């Protein structure tokens, strides 16, 4: 096989987290099938793992590596992220084709930590509402329902069928989640966040039985997709950012989507600080419609205690924003879009407390919600 040697004179000597000349030389020796590396740039917009588009004379690829600074325990596991995407190749779940994983102790990669490389997928990133300028209301509405259906497709994949039977622990997932995010809050706190702490206490004391077990994305939202808009109807071409994937209760994924879907309604701060593409005035469906599309695709009913799941999702996202705030105040970030993350923590936690208040004292045992989730469109 021909051994490609990079021409490095035109390569930037270093990107944040990637020494490109050294990486190009390593690729030439270890993975010549990728071709000669001719350039790279960091993809902006994410708040966690770092992604780079790598240009080669054979095409474009994406390199993923952990963040540079403070990370939460158990997060940013590149091997797990690589493994789940590789396993889902060939299923109805749209994922990029994976190429290779490199462990942290691999020498002379120019990355100095674990990373993996996957194919670049053509598609429109839905990072914020500016993408809606060329979107018709009908397209926005159909994309909303597609978002629910793609999540249902993921949850219908049998873990054992794709080699992921050991990707998580069976049973007790909701209890572990409540405990895990309480632990992460303690590890990431740099200030008082009373609503967040109160919500964590309530969830830890009331976790219901799991509704089932499935492959979870862990951070499912429209921002983590690439969308093909070239056809008659929109199609999610790739679901990205699998760093929080595991096996667990599938309704936790749906609830996380619900919090992200409604960021513009939760609080003025979340509307301003979170770059959401979801704009209901542009034709996006309510989350009630998205949720209905999800349950219809799975042919299962919506449980009456869904507000508990929304409370857990709010707590999880609040803890994540608090971790990002910690990284910002300690100077361990790349990019300027971390500055307002800390402002979101308590408003999101307050949304979780509102969700929790929709449950009476025995709602989790009886499976009945005492009232509609207040001030929301979750049930609309």
mmCIF file of C-alpha atoms in Angstrom:
data_model
loop_
_atom_site.group_PDB
_atom_site.id
_atom_site.type_symbol
_atom_site.label_atom_id
_atom_site.label_comp_id
_atom_site.label_asym_id
_atom_site.label_seq_id
_atom_site.Cartn_x
_atom_site.Cartn_y
_atom_site.Cartn_z
ATOM 1 C CA UNK A 1 0.000 0.000 0.000
ATOM 2 C CA UNK A 2 1.264 3.472 -0.863
ATOM 3 C CA UNK A 3 2.543 5.367 2.151
ATOM 4 C CA UNK A 4 1.423 8.996 1.971
ATOM 5 C CA UNK A 5 3.714 11.563 3.488
ATOM 6 C CA UNK A 6 2.167 14.901 4.446
ATOM 7 C CA UNK A 7 3.353 18.188 3.080
ATOM 8 C CA UNK A 8 3.244 20.277 6.221
ATOM 9 C CA UNK A 9 4.479 23.663 5.034
ATOM 10 C CA UNK A 10 0.947 25.004 4.626
ATOM 11 C CA UNK A 11 -0.528 23.406 7.748
ATOM 12 C CA UNK A 12 -1.183 25.493 10.865
ATOM 13 C CA UNK A 13 1.328 24.366 13.471
ATOM 14 C CA UNK A 14 -1.280 23.942 16.191
ATOM 15 C CA UNK A 15 -5.022 24.075 16.840
ATOM 16 C CA UNK A 16 -6.503 23.984 20.370
ATOM 17 C CA UNK A 17 -6.077 20.336 21.345
ATOM 18 C CA UNK A 18 -4.514 19.234 18.040
ATOM 19 C CA UNK A 19 -0.941 19.620 16.733
ATOM 20 C CA UNK A 20 -1.773 19.204 13.101
ATOM 21 C CA UNK A 21 1.690 18.600 11.620
ATOM 22 C CA UNK A 22 2.371 15.812 14.098
ATOM 23 C CA UNK A 23 -1.098 14.346 13.505
ATOM 24 C CA UNK A 24 -0.562 14.408 9.733
ATOM 25 C CA UNK A 25 2.706 12.508 10.092
ATOM 26 C CA UNK A 26 1.083 9.937 12.394
ATOM 27 C CA UNK A 27 -1.832 9.392 9.976
ATOM 28 C CA UNK A 28 0.601 8.837 7.119
ATOM 29 C CA UNK A 29 2.156 5.953 9.046
ATOM 30 C CA UNK A 30 -0.799 4.524 10.985
ATOM 31 C CA UNK A 31 -3.784 5.157 8.679
ATOM 32 C CA UNK A 32 -2.628 5.875 5.133
ATOM 33 C CA UNK A 33 -6.069 4.862 3.860
ATOM 34 C CA UNK A 34 -7.301 8.298 4.963
ATOM 35 C CA UNK A 35 -4.973 9.998 2.507
ATOM 36 C CA UNK A 36 -2.574 12.900 2.969
ATOM 37 C CA UNK A 37 -3.767 15.420 5.561
ATOM 38 C CA UNK A 38 -3.981 18.848 3.921
ATOM 39 C CA UNK A 39 -5.696 20.929 6.608
ATOM 40 C CA UNK A 40 -8.055 21.019 9.566
ATOM 41 C CA UNK A 41 -10.300 23.373 11.479
ATOM 42 C CA UNK A 42 -12.124 23.143 14.767
ATOM 43 C CA UNK A 43 -15.899 22.940 14.659
ATOM 44 C CA UNK A 44 -17.370 25.546 16.986
ATOM 45 C CA UNK A 45 -20.677 25.490 18.828
ATOM 46 C CA UNK A 46 -20.218 22.533 21.177
ATOM 47 C CA UNK A 47 -19.677 22.880 24.903
ATOM 48 C CA UNK A 48 -17.985 19.579 25.613
ATOM 49 C CA UNK A 49 -15.898 17.270 23.433
ATOM 50 C CA UNK A 50 -13.878 18.989 20.726
ATOM 51 C CA UNK A 51 -14.468 18.219 17.047
ATOM 52 C CA UNK A 52 -12.329 19.047 14.031
ATOM 53 C CA UNK A 53 -12.903 18.690 10.304
ATOM 54 C CA UNK A 54 -9.786 17.071 8.858
ATOM 55 C CA UNK A 55 -9.182 17.629 5.155
ATOM 56 C CA UNK A 56 -7.278 14.989 3.198
ATOM 57 C CA UNK A 57 -6.719 14.367 -0.468
ATOM 58 C CA UNK A 58 -9.140 11.422 -0.110
ATOM 59 C CA UNK A 59 -11.949 13.486 1.414
ATOM 60 C CA UNK A 60 -13.088 14.965 4.711
ATOM 61 C CA UNK A 61 -13.244 13.321 8.128
ATOM 62 C CA UNK A 62 -14.159 14.393 11.650
ATOM 63 C CA UNK A 63 -11.840 13.926 14.635
ATOM 64 C CA UNK A 64 -13.367 13.883 18.137
ATOM 65 C CA UNK A 65 -11.405 14.289 21.381
ATOM 66 C CA UNK A 66 -12.232 15.188 25.014
ATOM 67 C CA UNK A 67 -12.275 18.804 26.246
ATOM 68 C CA UNK A 68 -9.102 20.478 27.430
ATOM 69 C CA UNK A 69 -10.034 21.235 31.032
ATOM 70 C CA UNK A 70 -12.237 20.073 33.924
ATOM 71 C CA UNK A 71 -14.405 17.090 33.005
ATOM 72 C CA UNK A 72 -17.141 15.318 34.925
ATOM 73 C CA UNK A 73 -16.428 11.805 36.125
ATOM 74 C CA UNK A 74 -17.526 9.108 33.635
ATOM 75 C CA UNK A 75 -18.047 11.707 30.879
ATOM 76 C CA UNK A 76 -16.079 12.164 27.635
ATOM 77 C CA UNK A 77 -15.269 8.487 27.091
ATOM 78 C CA UNK A 78 -14.200 8.404 23.459
ATOM 79 C CA UNK A 79 -14.079 4.611 23.304
ATOM 80 C CA UNK A 80 -17.740 4.356 24.334
ATOM 81 C CA UNK A 81 -18.757 7.084 21.897
ATOM 82 C CA UNK A 82 -16.905 5.313 19.098
ATOM 83 C CA UNK A 83 -18.295 1.921 20.052
ATOM 84 C CA UNK A 84 -21.961 2.902 20.056
ATOM 85 C CA UNK A 85 -21.748 4.660 16.689
ATOM 86 C CA UNK A 86 -19.920 1.716 15.162
ATOM 87 C CA UNK A 87 -22.592 -0.633 16.531
ATOM 88 C CA UNK A 88 -25.462 1.443 15.137
ATOM 89 C CA UNK A 89 -24.066 1.466 11.617
ATOM 90 C CA UNK A 90 -26.526 -0.387 9.406
ATOM 91 C CA UNK A 91 -29.536 0.233 11.695
ATOM 92 C CA UNK A 92 -32.296 2.798 10.991
ATOM 93 C CA UNK A 93 -30.429 5.227 13.267
ATOM 94 C CA UNK A 94 -28.469 7.739 11.141
ATOM 95 C CA UNK A 95 -24.830 7.795 12.304
ATOM 96 C CA UNK A 96 -21.572 8.595 10.487
ATOM 97 C CA UNK A 97 -19.347 5.673 9.526
ATOM 98 C CA UNK A 98 -16.579 5.280 12.080
ATOM 99 C CA UNK A 99 -12.965 4.796 10.949
ATOM 100 C CA UNK A 100 -10.710 4.177 13.967
ATOM 101 C CA UNK A 101 -10.187 4.825 17.664
ATOM 102 C CA UNK A 102 -6.827 5.764 19.220
ATOM 103 C CA UNK A 103 -6.217 5.207 22.934
ATOM 104 C CA UNK A 104 -4.712 7.892 25.163
ATOM 105 C CA UNK A 105 -1.361 6.084 25.303
ATOM 106 C CA UNK A 106 -0.964 6.008 21.507
ATOM 107 C CA UNK A 107 2.273 7.857 20.809
ATOM 108 C CA UNK A 108 2.989 10.805 18.525
ATOM 109 C CA UNK A 109 -0.599 11.415 17.428
ATOM 110 C CA UNK A 110 -0.510 15.173 18.013
ATOM 111 C CA UNK A 111 -3.609 14.858 20.193
ATOM 112 C CA UNK A 112 -2.157 13.700 23.553
ATOM 113 C CA UNK A 113 -5.368 11.965 24.605
ATOM 114 C CA UNK A 114 -7.806 9.398 23.265
ATOM 115 C CA UNK A 115 -9.740 10.288 20.117
ATOM 116 C CA UNK A 116 -11.518 8.764 17.177
ATOM 117 C CA UNK A 117 -12.119 9.558 13.515
ATOM 118 C CA UNK A 118 -15.335 9.171 11.548
ATOM 119 C CA UNK A 119 -16.630 10.166 8.117
ATOM 120 C CA UNK A 120 -17.820 13.686 7.458
ATOM 121 C CA UNK A 121 -21.562 13.744 6.679
ATOM 122 C CA UNK A 122 -23.110 16.357 4.425
ATOM 123 C CA UNK A 123 -26.043 18.107 6.037
ATOM 124 C CA UNK A 124 -27.291 21.304 7.584
ATOM 125 C CA UNK A 125 -26.359 21.788 11.253
ATOM 126 C CA UNK A 126 -29.270 23.081 13.296
ATOM 127 C CA UNK A 127 -27.237 25.068 15.788
ATOM 128 C CA UNK A 128 -29.565 28.041 16.228
ATOM 129 C CA UNK A 129 -32.678 29.730 14.853
ATOM 130 C CA UNK A 130 -30.834 31.377 11.934
ATOM 131 C CA UNK A 131 -31.201 28.104 10.044
ATOM 132 C CA UNK A 132 -34.959 28.699 9.861
ATOM 133 C CA UNK A 133 -34.662 31.602 7.399
ATOM 134 C CA UNK A 134 -35.019 29.283 4.409
ATOM 135 C CA UNK A 135 -37.353 26.793 6.111
ATOM 136 C CA UNK A 136 -41.059 26.711 5.342
ATOM 137 C CA UNK A 137 -43.485 26.211 8.262
ATOM 138 C CA UNK A 138 -44.460 22.826 6.788
ATOM 139 C CA UNK A 139 -40.817 21.735 6.665
ATOM 140 C CA UNK A 140 -40.201 22.895 10.244
ATOM 141 C CA UNK A 141 -43.269 20.977 11.414
ATOM 142 C CA UNK A 142 -42.272 17.786 9.604
ATOM 143 C CA UNK A 143 -38.711 18.056 10.927
ATOM 144 C CA UNK A 144 -40.170 18.273 14.430
ATOM 145 C CA UNK A 145 -42.012 14.987 13.988
ATOM 146 C CA UNK A 146 -38.938 13.424 12.346
ATOM 147 C CA UNK A 147 -36.969 14.316 15.477
ATOM 148 C CA UNK A 148 -39.395 12.296 17.579
ATOM 149 C CA UNK A 149 -39.415 9.354 15.175
ATOM 150 C CA UNK A 150 -35.609 9.100 14.947
ATOM 151 C CA UNK A 151 -35.410 8.864 18.726
ATOM 152 C CA UNK A 152 -38.027 6.105 18.617
ATOM 153 C CA UNK A 153 -35.940 4.237 16.011
ATOM 154 C CA UNK A 154 -32.953 4.376 18.351
ATOM 155 C CA UNK A 155 -34.944 3.016 21.283
ATOM 156 C CA UNK A 156 -36.295 0.158 19.188
ATOM 157 C CA UNK A 157 -32.802 -1.167 18.412
ATOM 158 C CA UNK A 158 -32.118 -4.212 20.599
ATOM 159 C CA UNK A 159 -28.787 -3.705 22.414
ATOM 160 C CA UNK A 160 -27.862 -7.391 22.177
ATOM 161 C CA UNK A 161 -28.604 -7.406 18.452
ATOM 162 C CA UNK A 162 -25.854 -4.859 17.790
ATOM 163 C CA UNK A 163 -23.322 -6.073 20.353
ATOM 164 C CA UNK A 164 -24.177 -3.608 23.112
ATOM 165 C CA UNK A 165 -25.715 -5.920 25.705
ATOM 166 C CA UNK A 166 -22.937 -4.963 28.136
ATOM 167 C CA UNK A 167 -23.086 -1.205 27.392
ATOM 168 C CA UNK A 168 -24.898 -0.456 30.667
ATOM 169 C CA UNK A 169 -26.267 -2.027 33.820
ATOM 170 C CA UNK A 170 -29.754 -3.577 33.674
ATOM 171 C CA UNK A 171 -32.332 -2.259 36.138
ATOM 172 C CA UNK A 172 -32.220 0.573 38.642
ATOM 173 C CA UNK A 173 -31.268 3.140 36.030
ATOM 174 C CA UNK A 174 -33.439 5.973 37.376
ATOM 175 C CA UNK A 175 -32.089 5.532 40.897
ATOM 176 C CA UNK A 176 -28.521 5.572 39.599
ATOM 177 C CA UNK A 177 -29.201 8.649 37.469
ATOM 178 C CA UNK A 178 -30.586 10.626 40.389
ATOM 179 C CA UNK A 179 -27.582 9.663 42.504
ATOM 180 C CA UNK A 180 -25.066 10.231 39.734
ATOM 181 C CA UNK A 181 -26.177 13.757 38.918
ATOM 182 C CA UNK A 182 -26.304 14.675 42.601
ATOM 183 C CA UNK A 183 -22.691 13.512 42.841
ATOM 184 C CA UNK A 184 -21.736 15.476 39.736
ATOM 185 C CA UNK A 185 -23.342 18.596 41.179
ATOM 186 C CA UNK A 186 -21.144 18.383 44.262
ATOM 187 C CA UNK A 187 -18.076 17.913 42.053
ATOM 188 C CA UNK A 188 -18.909 20.933 39.874
ATOM 189 C CA UNK A 189 -20.287 23.433 42.376
ATOM 190 C CA UNK A 190 -18.463 26.718 42.812
ATOM 191 C CA UNK A 191 -21.409 28.649 44.335
ATOM 192 C CA UNK A 192 -24.812 28.200 45.951
ATOM 193 C CA UNK A 193 -27.516 26.792 43.628
ATOM 194 C CA UNK A 194 -30.431 26.089 45.995
ATOM 195 C CA UNK A 195 -33.093 25.155 43.426
ATOM 196 C CA UNK A 196 -30.738 22.725 41.738
ATOM 197 C CA UNK A 197 -29.760 21.122 45.023
ATOM 198 C CA UNK A 198 -33.418 20.888 46.144
ATOM 199 C CA UNK A 199 -34.454 19.269 42.874
ATOM 200 C CA UNK A 200 -31.689 16.698 43.208
ATOM 201 C CA UNK A 201 -32.823 15.814 46.717
ATOM 202 C CA UNK A 202 -36.441 15.348 45.612
ATOM 203 C CA UNK A 203 -35.473 13.111 42.697
ATOM 204 C CA UNK A 204 -33.147 10.934 44.770
ATOM 205 C CA UNK A 205 -35.971 10.302 47.227
ATOM 206 C CA UNK A 206 -38.640 9.413 44.656
ATOM 207 C CA UNK A 207 -37.190 7.492 41.715
ATOM 208 C CA UNK A 208 -39.796 5.149 40.171
ATOM 209 C CA UNK A 209 -39.202 1.779 38.561
ATOM 210 C CA UNK A 210 -37.608 1.914 35.127
ATOM 211 C CA UNK A 211 -40.051 1.846 32.222
ATOM 212 C CA UNK A 212 -37.666 -0.369 30.252
ATOM 213 C CA UNK A 213 -34.127 -0.442 28.887
ATOM 214 C CA UNK A 214 -32.781 0.738 25.529
ATOM 215 C CA UNK A 215 -29.756 2.332 23.895
ATOM 216 C CA UNK A 216 -29.745 5.970 24.974
ATOM 217 C CA UNK A 217 -28.174 8.919 23.217
ATOM 218 C CA UNK A 218 -28.017 10.841 26.498
ATOM 219 C CA UNK A 219 -28.085 14.372 25.030
ATOM 220 C CA UNK A 220 -30.716 14.130 22.330
ATOM 221 C CA UNK A 221 -31.648 17.458 20.747
ATOM 222 C CA UNK A 222 -32.001 18.962 17.301
ATOM 223 C CA UNK A 223 -28.696 20.820 17.828
ATOM 224 C CA UNK A 224 -26.903 17.443 17.750
ATOM 225 C CA UNK A 225 -28.084 16.528 14.266
ATOM 226 C CA UNK A 226 -27.244 17.202 10.644
ATOM 227 C CA UNK A 227 -30.342 17.541 8.483
ATOM 228 C CA UNK A 228 -30.719 16.738 4.797
ATOM 229 C CA UNK A 229 -32.967 19.409 3.289
ATOM 230 C CA UNK A 230 -32.439 18.449 -0.346
ATOM 231 C CA UNK A 231 -35.440 16.135 -0.665
ATOM 232 C CA UNK A 232 -39.172 16.712 -0.640
ATOM 233 C CA UNK A 233 -39.213 16.204 3.137
ATOM 234 C CA UNK A 234 -36.485 16.895 5.699
ATOM 235 C CA UNK A 235 -34.441 13.935 6.878
ATOM 236 C CA UNK A 236 -32.017 13.696 9.798
ATOM 237 C CA UNK A 237 -28.816 12.633 8.022
ATOM 238 C CA UNK A 238 -26.678 12.138 11.129
ATOM 239 C CA UNK A 239 -27.164 12.036 14.885
ATOM 240 C CA UNK A 240 -23.971 13.257 16.544
ATOM 241 C CA UNK A 241 -22.352 13.731 19.982
ATOM 242 C CA UNK A 242 -22.774 10.295 21.578
ATOM 243 C CA UNK A 243 -20.501 10.983 24.548
ATOM 244 C CA UNK A 244 -23.293 10.406 27.106
ATOM 245 C CA UNK A 245 -24.716 7.278 25.514
ATOM 246 C CA UNK A 246 -25.485 4.207 27.630
ATOM 247 C CA UNK A 247 -28.225 1.654 28.264
ATOM 248 C CA UNK A 248 -31.153 2.815 30.366
ATOM 249 C CA UNK A 249 -34.743 3.965 30.584
ATOM 250 C CA UNK A 250 -35.613 5.337 27.121
ATOM 251 C CA UNK A 251 -38.031 7.930 28.490
ATOM 252 C CA UNK A 252 -35.085 9.829 29.965
ATOM 253 C CA UNK A 253 -33.915 10.578 26.406
ATOM 254 C CA UNK A 254 -37.369 11.826 25.464
ATOM 255 C CA UNK A 255 -37.521 14.052 28.535
ATOM 256 C CA UNK A 256 -34.111 15.579 27.793
ATOM 257 C CA UNK A 257 -35.371 16.426 24.314
ATOM 258 C CA UNK A 258 -38.405 18.023 25.945
ATOM 259 C CA UNK A 259 -36.337 20.406 28.069
ATOM 260 C CA UNK A 260 -34.176 21.435 25.137
ATOM 261 C CA UNK A 261 -37.212 21.776 22.868
ATOM 262 C CA UNK A 262 -38.774 24.328 25.208
ATOM 263 C CA UNK A 263 -35.733 26.402 26.199
ATOM 264 C CA UNK A 264 -37.270 29.499 24.619
ATOM 265 C CA UNK A 265 -40.282 29.175 26.957
ATOM 266 C CA UNK A 266 -38.646 28.139 30.223
ATOM 267 C CA UNK A 267 -37.148 31.503 31.175
ATOM 268 C CA UNK A 268 -35.900 34.670 29.422
ATOM 269 C CA UNK A 269 -32.340 33.697 30.354
ATOM 270 C CA UNK A 270 -32.571 30.242 28.779
ATOM 271 C CA UNK A 271 -34.191 31.772 25.703
ATOM 272 C CA UNK A 272 -31.223 34.128 25.303
ATOM 273 C CA UNK A 273 -28.342 31.924 26.458
ATOM 274 C CA UNK A 274 -29.255 28.643 24.750
ATOM 275 C CA UNK A 275 -28.909 28.694 20.963
ATOM 276 C CA UNK A 276 -31.989 26.707 20.014
ATOM 277 C CA UNK A 277 -33.177 26.194 16.451
ATOM 278 C CA UNK A 278 -36.700 25.524 17.733
ATOM 279 C CA UNK A 279 -38.869 28.563 16.998
ATOM 280 C CA UNK A 280 -42.578 27.901 17.284
ATOM 281 C CA UNK A 281 -43.395 30.967 15.198
ATOM 282 C CA UNK A 282 -41.411 29.353 12.345
ATOM 283 C CA UNK A 283 -43.695 26.327 12.308
ATOM 284 C CA UNK A 284 -42.048 23.921 14.742
ATOM 285 C CA UNK A 285 -44.473 21.539 16.415
ATOM 286 C CA UNK A 286 -45.198 21.687 20.129
ATOM 287 C CA UNK A 287 -43.341 19.166 22.209
ATOM 288 C CA UNK A 288 -46.657 17.426 22.803
ATOM 289 C CA UNK A 289 -46.790 16.674 19.066
ATOM 290 C CA UNK A 290 -43.144 15.567 18.999
ATOM 291 C CA UNK A 291 -43.785 13.303 21.966
ATOM 292 C CA UNK A 292 -46.905 11.879 20.315
ATOM 293 C CA UNK A 293 -44.873 11.064 17.183
ATOM 294 C CA UNK A 294 -42.340 9.256 19.360
ATOM 295 C CA UNK A 295 -44.914 7.138 21.197
ATOM 296 C CA UNK A 296 -46.784 6.381 17.952
ATOM 297 C CA UNK A 297 -43.555 5.188 16.293
ATOM 298 C CA UNK A 298 -42.908 2.851 19.234
ATOM 299 C CA UNK A 299 -46.595 1.801 19.524
ATOM 300 C CA UNK A 300 -46.580 2.369 23.288
ATOM 301 C CA UNK A 301 -48.674 4.689 25.483
ATOM 302 C CA UNK A 302 -47.285 7.740 27.243
ATOM 303 C CA UNK A 303 -47.049 7.042 31.003
ATOM 304 C CA UNK A 304 -48.984 9.426 33.269
ATOM 305 C CA UNK A 305 -45.927 10.170 35.412
ATOM 306 C CA UNK A 306 -43.839 11.668 32.567
ATOM 307 C CA UNK A 307 -43.393 14.887 34.631
ATOM 308 C CA UNK A 308 -40.967 12.980 36.856
ATOM 309 C CA UNK A 309 -38.821 12.245 33.819
ATOM 310 C CA UNK A 310 -38.934 15.920 32.830
ATOM 311 C CA UNK A 311 -37.821 16.876 36.337
ATOM 312 C CA UNK A 312 -34.875 14.467 36.077
ATOM 313 C CA UNK A 313 -33.976 15.836 32.639
ATOM 314 C CA UNK A 314 -34.031 19.398 33.975
ATOM 315 C CA UNK A 315 -31.764 18.387 36.862
ATOM 316 C CA UNK A 316 -29.305 16.665 34.541
ATOM 317 C CA UNK A 317 -29.105 19.672 32.206
ATOM 318 C CA UNK A 318 -28.802 22.079 35.146
ATOM 319 C CA UNK A 319 -25.854 20.087 36.493
ATOM 320 C CA UNK A 320 -24.238 20.088 33.051
ATOM 321 C CA UNK A 321 -24.574 23.871 32.755
ATOM 322 C CA UNK A 322 -23.105 24.218 36.245
ATOM 323 C CA UNK A 323 -20.125 22.088 35.193
ATOM 324 C CA UNK A 324 -19.665 24.313 32.147
ATOM 325 C CA UNK A 325 -19.844 27.350 34.446
ATOM 326 C CA UNK A 326 -17.115 25.798 36.607
ATOM 327 C CA UNK A 327 -14.912 25.319 33.569
ATOM 328 C CA UNK A 328 -15.534 28.919 32.508
ATOM 329 C CA UNK A 329 -14.705 30.540 35.839
ATOM 330 C CA UNK A 330 -11.554 28.427 36.188
ATOM 331 C CA UNK A 331 -10.356 29.269 32.668
ATOM 332 C CA UNK A 332 -10.615 25.713 31.355
ATOM 333 C CA UNK A 333 -12.660 26.370 28.228
ATOM 334 C CA UNK A 334 -12.148 26.835 24.499
ATOM 335 C CA UNK A 335 -14.423 29.467 22.920
ATOM 336 C CA UNK A 336 -16.475 32.401 24.135
ATOM 337 C CA UNK A 337 -19.870 30.695 24.223
ATOM 338 C CA UNK A 338 -19.492 29.413 27.804
ATOM 339 C CA UNK A 339 -19.920 32.800 29.469
ATOM 340 C CA UNK A 340 -23.672 32.584 30.059
ATOM 341 C CA UNK A 341 -23.959 28.886 30.832
ATOM 342 C CA UNK A 342 -24.023 29.520 34.583
ATOM 343 C CA UNK A 343 -27.021 31.831 34.237
ATOM 344 C CA UNK A 344 -29.087 28.909 32.986
ATOM 345 C CA UNK A 345 -28.560 26.538 35.912
ATOM 346 C CA UNK A 346 -31.152 27.781 38.378
ATOM 347 C CA UNK A 347 -33.888 28.637 35.811
ATOM 348 C CA UNK A 348 -33.641 25.118 34.389
ATOM 349 C CA UNK A 349 -33.750 23.646 37.889
ATOM 350 C CA UNK A 350 -36.832 25.761 38.618
ATOM 351 C CA UNK A 351 -38.464 24.200 35.548
ATOM 352 C CA UNK A 352 -37.679 20.807 37.017
ATOM 353 C CA UNK A 353 -39.295 21.791 40.307
ATOM 354 C CA UNK A 354 -42.419 22.854 38.401
ATOM 355 C CA UNK A 355 -42.478 19.460 36.698
ATOM 356 C CA UNK A 356 -42.058 17.692 40.013
ATOM 357 C CA UNK A 357 -44.928 19.687 41.528
ATOM 358 C CA UNK A 358 -47.254 18.110 38.954
ATOM 359 C CA UNK A 359 -46.981 14.839 40.879
ATOM 360 C CA UNK A 360 -48.937 14.287 44.090
ATOM 361 C CA UNK A 361 -47.516 12.204 46.920
ATOM 362 C CA UNK A 362 -48.514 8.823 45.495
ATOM 363 C CA UNK A 363 -48.366 9.613 41.775
ATOM 364 C CA UNK A 364 -45.227 7.572 41.205
ATOM 365 C CA UNK A 365 -46.717 4.510 42.886
ATOM 366 C CA UNK A 366 -50.113 4.781 41.205
ATOM 367 C CA UNK A 367 -48.832 5.946 37.832
ATOM 368 C CA UNK A 368 -51.176 8.930 37.889
ATOM 369 C CA UNK A 369 -50.376 12.619 37.565
ATOM 370 C CA UNK A 370 -52.389 14.895 39.819
ATOM 371 C CA UNK A 371 -52.548 17.792 37.365
ATOM 372 C CA UNK A 372 -51.280 18.907 33.959
ATOM 373 C CA UNK A 373 -47.647 19.965 33.960
ATOM 374 C CA UNK A 374 -48.047 23.686 34.794
ATOM 375 C CA UNK A 375 -47.025 26.416 32.366
ATOM 376 C CA UNK A 376 -45.816 24.082 29.663
ATOM 377 C CA UNK A 377 -46.741 22.459 26.399
ATOM 378 C CA UNK A 378 -45.487 18.994 27.296
ATOM 379 C CA UNK A 379 -48.982 17.587 27.240
ATOM 380 C CA UNK A 380 -50.347 19.799 24.462
#
